[in-house]
Short mmCIF file of C-alpha atoms in Angstrom, two decimals:
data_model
loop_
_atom_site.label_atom_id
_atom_site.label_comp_id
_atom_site.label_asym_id
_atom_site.label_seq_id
_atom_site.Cartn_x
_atom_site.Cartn_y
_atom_site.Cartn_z
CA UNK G 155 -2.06 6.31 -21.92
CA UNK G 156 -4.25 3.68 -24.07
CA UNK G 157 -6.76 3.81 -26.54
CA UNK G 158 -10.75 3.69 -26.45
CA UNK G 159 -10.51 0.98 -28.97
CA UNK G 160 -14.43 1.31 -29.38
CA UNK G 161 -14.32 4.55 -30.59
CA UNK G 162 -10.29 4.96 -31.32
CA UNK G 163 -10.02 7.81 -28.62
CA UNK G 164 -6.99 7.71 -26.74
CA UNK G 165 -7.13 8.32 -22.91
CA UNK G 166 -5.42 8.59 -19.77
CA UNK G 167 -6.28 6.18 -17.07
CA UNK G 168 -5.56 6.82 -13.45
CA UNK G 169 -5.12 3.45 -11.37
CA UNK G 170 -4.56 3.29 -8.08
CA UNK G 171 -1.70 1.14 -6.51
CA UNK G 172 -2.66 -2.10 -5.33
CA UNK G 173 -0.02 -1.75 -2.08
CA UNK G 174 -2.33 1.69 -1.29
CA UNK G 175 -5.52 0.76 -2.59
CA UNK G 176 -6.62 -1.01 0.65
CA UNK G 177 -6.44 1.04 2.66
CA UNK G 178 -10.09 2.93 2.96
CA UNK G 179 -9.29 6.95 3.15
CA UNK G 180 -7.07 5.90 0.02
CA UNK G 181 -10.10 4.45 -1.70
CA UNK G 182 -12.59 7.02 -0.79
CA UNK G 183 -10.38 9.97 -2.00
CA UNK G 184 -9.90 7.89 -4.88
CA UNK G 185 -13.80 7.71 -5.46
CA UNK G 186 -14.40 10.97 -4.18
CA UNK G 187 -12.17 12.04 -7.02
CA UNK G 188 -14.01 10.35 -9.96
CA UNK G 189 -17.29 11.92 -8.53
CA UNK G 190 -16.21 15.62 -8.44
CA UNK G 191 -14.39 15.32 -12.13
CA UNK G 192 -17.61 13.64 -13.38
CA UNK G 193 -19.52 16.46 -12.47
CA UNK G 194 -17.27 19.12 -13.93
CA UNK G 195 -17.74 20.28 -18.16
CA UNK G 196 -15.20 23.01 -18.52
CA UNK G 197 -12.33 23.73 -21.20
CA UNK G 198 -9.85 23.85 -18.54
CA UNK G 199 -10.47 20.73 -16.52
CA UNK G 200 -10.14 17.05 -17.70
CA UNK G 201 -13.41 14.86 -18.40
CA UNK G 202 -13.61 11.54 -16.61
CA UNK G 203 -15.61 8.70 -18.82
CA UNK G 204 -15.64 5.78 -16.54
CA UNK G 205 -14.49 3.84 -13.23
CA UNK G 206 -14.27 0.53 -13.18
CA UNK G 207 -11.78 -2.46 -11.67
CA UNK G 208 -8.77 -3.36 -13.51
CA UNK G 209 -9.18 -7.27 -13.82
CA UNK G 210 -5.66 -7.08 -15.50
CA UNK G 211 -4.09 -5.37 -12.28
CA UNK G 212 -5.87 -7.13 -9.46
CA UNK G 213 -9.01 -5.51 -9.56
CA UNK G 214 -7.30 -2.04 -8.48
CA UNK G 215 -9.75 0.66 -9.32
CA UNK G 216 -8.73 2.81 -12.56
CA UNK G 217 -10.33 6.03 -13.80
CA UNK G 218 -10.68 6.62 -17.12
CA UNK G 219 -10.15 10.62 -18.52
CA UNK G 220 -9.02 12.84 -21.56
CA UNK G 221 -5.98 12.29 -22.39
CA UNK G 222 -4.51 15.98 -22.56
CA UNK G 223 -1.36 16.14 -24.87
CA UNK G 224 1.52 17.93 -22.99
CA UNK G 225 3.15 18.29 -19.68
CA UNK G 226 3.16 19.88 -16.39
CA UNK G 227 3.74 22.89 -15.39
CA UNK G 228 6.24 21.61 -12.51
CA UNK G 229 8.15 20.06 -15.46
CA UNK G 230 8.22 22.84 -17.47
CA UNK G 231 9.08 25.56 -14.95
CA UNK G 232 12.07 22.90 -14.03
CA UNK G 233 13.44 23.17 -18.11
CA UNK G 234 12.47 26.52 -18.49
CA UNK G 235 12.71 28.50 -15.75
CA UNK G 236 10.85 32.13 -14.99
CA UNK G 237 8.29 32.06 -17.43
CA UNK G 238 7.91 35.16 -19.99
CA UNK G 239 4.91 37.37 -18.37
CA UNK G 240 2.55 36.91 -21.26
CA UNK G 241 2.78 33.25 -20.98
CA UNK G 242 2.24 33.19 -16.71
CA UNK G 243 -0.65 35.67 -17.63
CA UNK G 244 -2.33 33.33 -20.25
CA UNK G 245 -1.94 30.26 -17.92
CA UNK G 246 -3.30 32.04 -14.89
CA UNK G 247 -6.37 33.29 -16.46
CA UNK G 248 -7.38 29.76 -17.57
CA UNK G 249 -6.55 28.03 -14.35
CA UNK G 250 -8.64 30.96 -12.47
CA UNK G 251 -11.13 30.68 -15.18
CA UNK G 252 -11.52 26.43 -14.02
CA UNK G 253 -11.59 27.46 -10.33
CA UNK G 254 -14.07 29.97 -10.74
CA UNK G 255 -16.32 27.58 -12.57
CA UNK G 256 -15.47 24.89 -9.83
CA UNK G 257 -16.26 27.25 -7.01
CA UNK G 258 -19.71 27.67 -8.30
CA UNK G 259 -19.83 24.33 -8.41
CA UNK G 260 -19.32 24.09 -4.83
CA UNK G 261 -16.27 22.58 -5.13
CA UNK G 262 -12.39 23.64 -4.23
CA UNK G 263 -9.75 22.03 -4.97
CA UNK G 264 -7.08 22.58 -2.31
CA UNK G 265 -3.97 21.12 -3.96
CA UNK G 266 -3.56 23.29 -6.30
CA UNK G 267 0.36 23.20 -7.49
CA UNK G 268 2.34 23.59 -10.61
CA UNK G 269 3.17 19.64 -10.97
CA UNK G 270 -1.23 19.64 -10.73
CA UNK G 271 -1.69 22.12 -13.79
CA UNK G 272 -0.63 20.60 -17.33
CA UNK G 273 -0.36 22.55 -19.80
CA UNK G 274 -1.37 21.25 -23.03
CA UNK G 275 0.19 21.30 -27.06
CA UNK G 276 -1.27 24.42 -27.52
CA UNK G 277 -1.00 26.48 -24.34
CA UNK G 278 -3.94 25.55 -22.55
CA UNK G 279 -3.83 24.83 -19.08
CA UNK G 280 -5.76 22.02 -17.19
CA UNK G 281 -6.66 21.68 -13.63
CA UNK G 282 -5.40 18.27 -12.53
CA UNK G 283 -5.63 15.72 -9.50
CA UNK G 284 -8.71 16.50 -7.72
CA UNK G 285 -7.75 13.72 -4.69
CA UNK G 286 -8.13 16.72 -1.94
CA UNK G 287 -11.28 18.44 -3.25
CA UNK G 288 -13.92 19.63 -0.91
CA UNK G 289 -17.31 20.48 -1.38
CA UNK G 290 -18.05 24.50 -0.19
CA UNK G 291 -19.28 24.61 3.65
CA UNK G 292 -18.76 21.64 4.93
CA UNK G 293 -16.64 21.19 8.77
CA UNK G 294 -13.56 19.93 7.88
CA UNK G 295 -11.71 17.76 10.77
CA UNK G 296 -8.10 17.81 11.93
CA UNK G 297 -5.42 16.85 8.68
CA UNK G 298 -4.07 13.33 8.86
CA UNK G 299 -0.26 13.17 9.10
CA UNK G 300 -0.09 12.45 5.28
CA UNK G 301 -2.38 15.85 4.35
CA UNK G 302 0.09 17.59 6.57
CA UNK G 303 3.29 16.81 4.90
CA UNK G 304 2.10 17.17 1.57
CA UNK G 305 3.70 19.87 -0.14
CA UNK G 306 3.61 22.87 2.57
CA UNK G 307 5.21 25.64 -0.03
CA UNK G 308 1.73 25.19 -2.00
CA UNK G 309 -0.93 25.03 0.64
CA UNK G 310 -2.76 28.07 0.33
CA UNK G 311 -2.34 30.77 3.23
CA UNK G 312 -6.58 31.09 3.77
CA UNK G 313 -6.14 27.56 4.79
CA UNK G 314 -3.41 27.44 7.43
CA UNK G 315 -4.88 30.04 8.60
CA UNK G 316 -8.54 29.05 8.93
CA UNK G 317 -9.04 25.61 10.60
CA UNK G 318 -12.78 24.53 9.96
CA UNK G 319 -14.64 26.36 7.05
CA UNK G 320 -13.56 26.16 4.01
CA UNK G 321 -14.30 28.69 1.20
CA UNK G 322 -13.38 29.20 -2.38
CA UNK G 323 -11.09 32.01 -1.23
CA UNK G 324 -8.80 28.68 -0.55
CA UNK G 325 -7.96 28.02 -3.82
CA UNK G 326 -8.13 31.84 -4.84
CA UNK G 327 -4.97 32.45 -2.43
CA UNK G 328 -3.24 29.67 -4.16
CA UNK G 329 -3.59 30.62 -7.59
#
């Protein structure tokens, strides 16, 4: 975390590894990232407020967001446990409540995960890490070796089972 010292915000700022920002598909997901959280304004996903290069860290890029006070839900299903019902319930809706506003959007996320929620002070959840988001419709080629072993137990079943078009049902199956 730092702090806006401008305004005396505090936020989080992604920045991406010098020993994997070279290589290009890193840097475009990277970029690709910033774009589709700039263009999202809902309660349950984080706001991005700039991109720049790092000077301080080699001129790695760095992303700028709300800083959301909490942890995630990997971490707290780890300490925890089952969650109590009413507490999976209130999580759920919110996280279905950011894809559906996404998916209108045209956009899915297709990582969608418990160590990619966090779940804030006060209960609310937040859709995080939009590296792997898509944009509705559009042909989708084979998944490089590193997409593939990404965490299989998560992909979402529409997916594996649909090789070219994706749809928002993607994320649906996931959630």
């Amino acid at each position: 975390t730092a702090t806006d010292l401008a305004i005396g915000r505090r936020v989080a700022i992604k920045l991406l590894r010098l020993d994997v920002a070279g290589a290009e598909k890193t840097l475009q997901r990277f970029f690709k990232e910033a774009k589709v959280l700039a263009s999202l304004k809902h309660r349950n996903t984080v706001a991005v407020y700039h991109l720049f290069q790092a000077k301080e860290a080699g001129g790695a890029p760095a992303l700028v967001m709300e800083f959301v006070e909490g942890q995630p839900l990997e971490d707290i299903l780890t300490e925890r446990g089952p969650l109590p019902w009413r507490e999976v319930a209130e999580l759920s809706i919110q996280i279905c409540e950011a894809l559906a506003y996404t998916h209108r959007k045209g956009i899915i996320h297709r990582d969608l995960k418990p160590a990619n929620i966090m779940v804030g002070a006060f209960g609310e959840a937040f859709v995080m890490d939009w590296g792997l988001a898509k944009v509705l419709g559009k042909v989708e080629k084979e998944p490089t070796a590193e997409e593939k072993s990404a965490d299989k137990a998560h992909k979402s079943k529409k997916k594996r089972r649909h090789s070219r078009v994706l749809t928002d049902r993607s994320d649906s199956d996931s959630a």
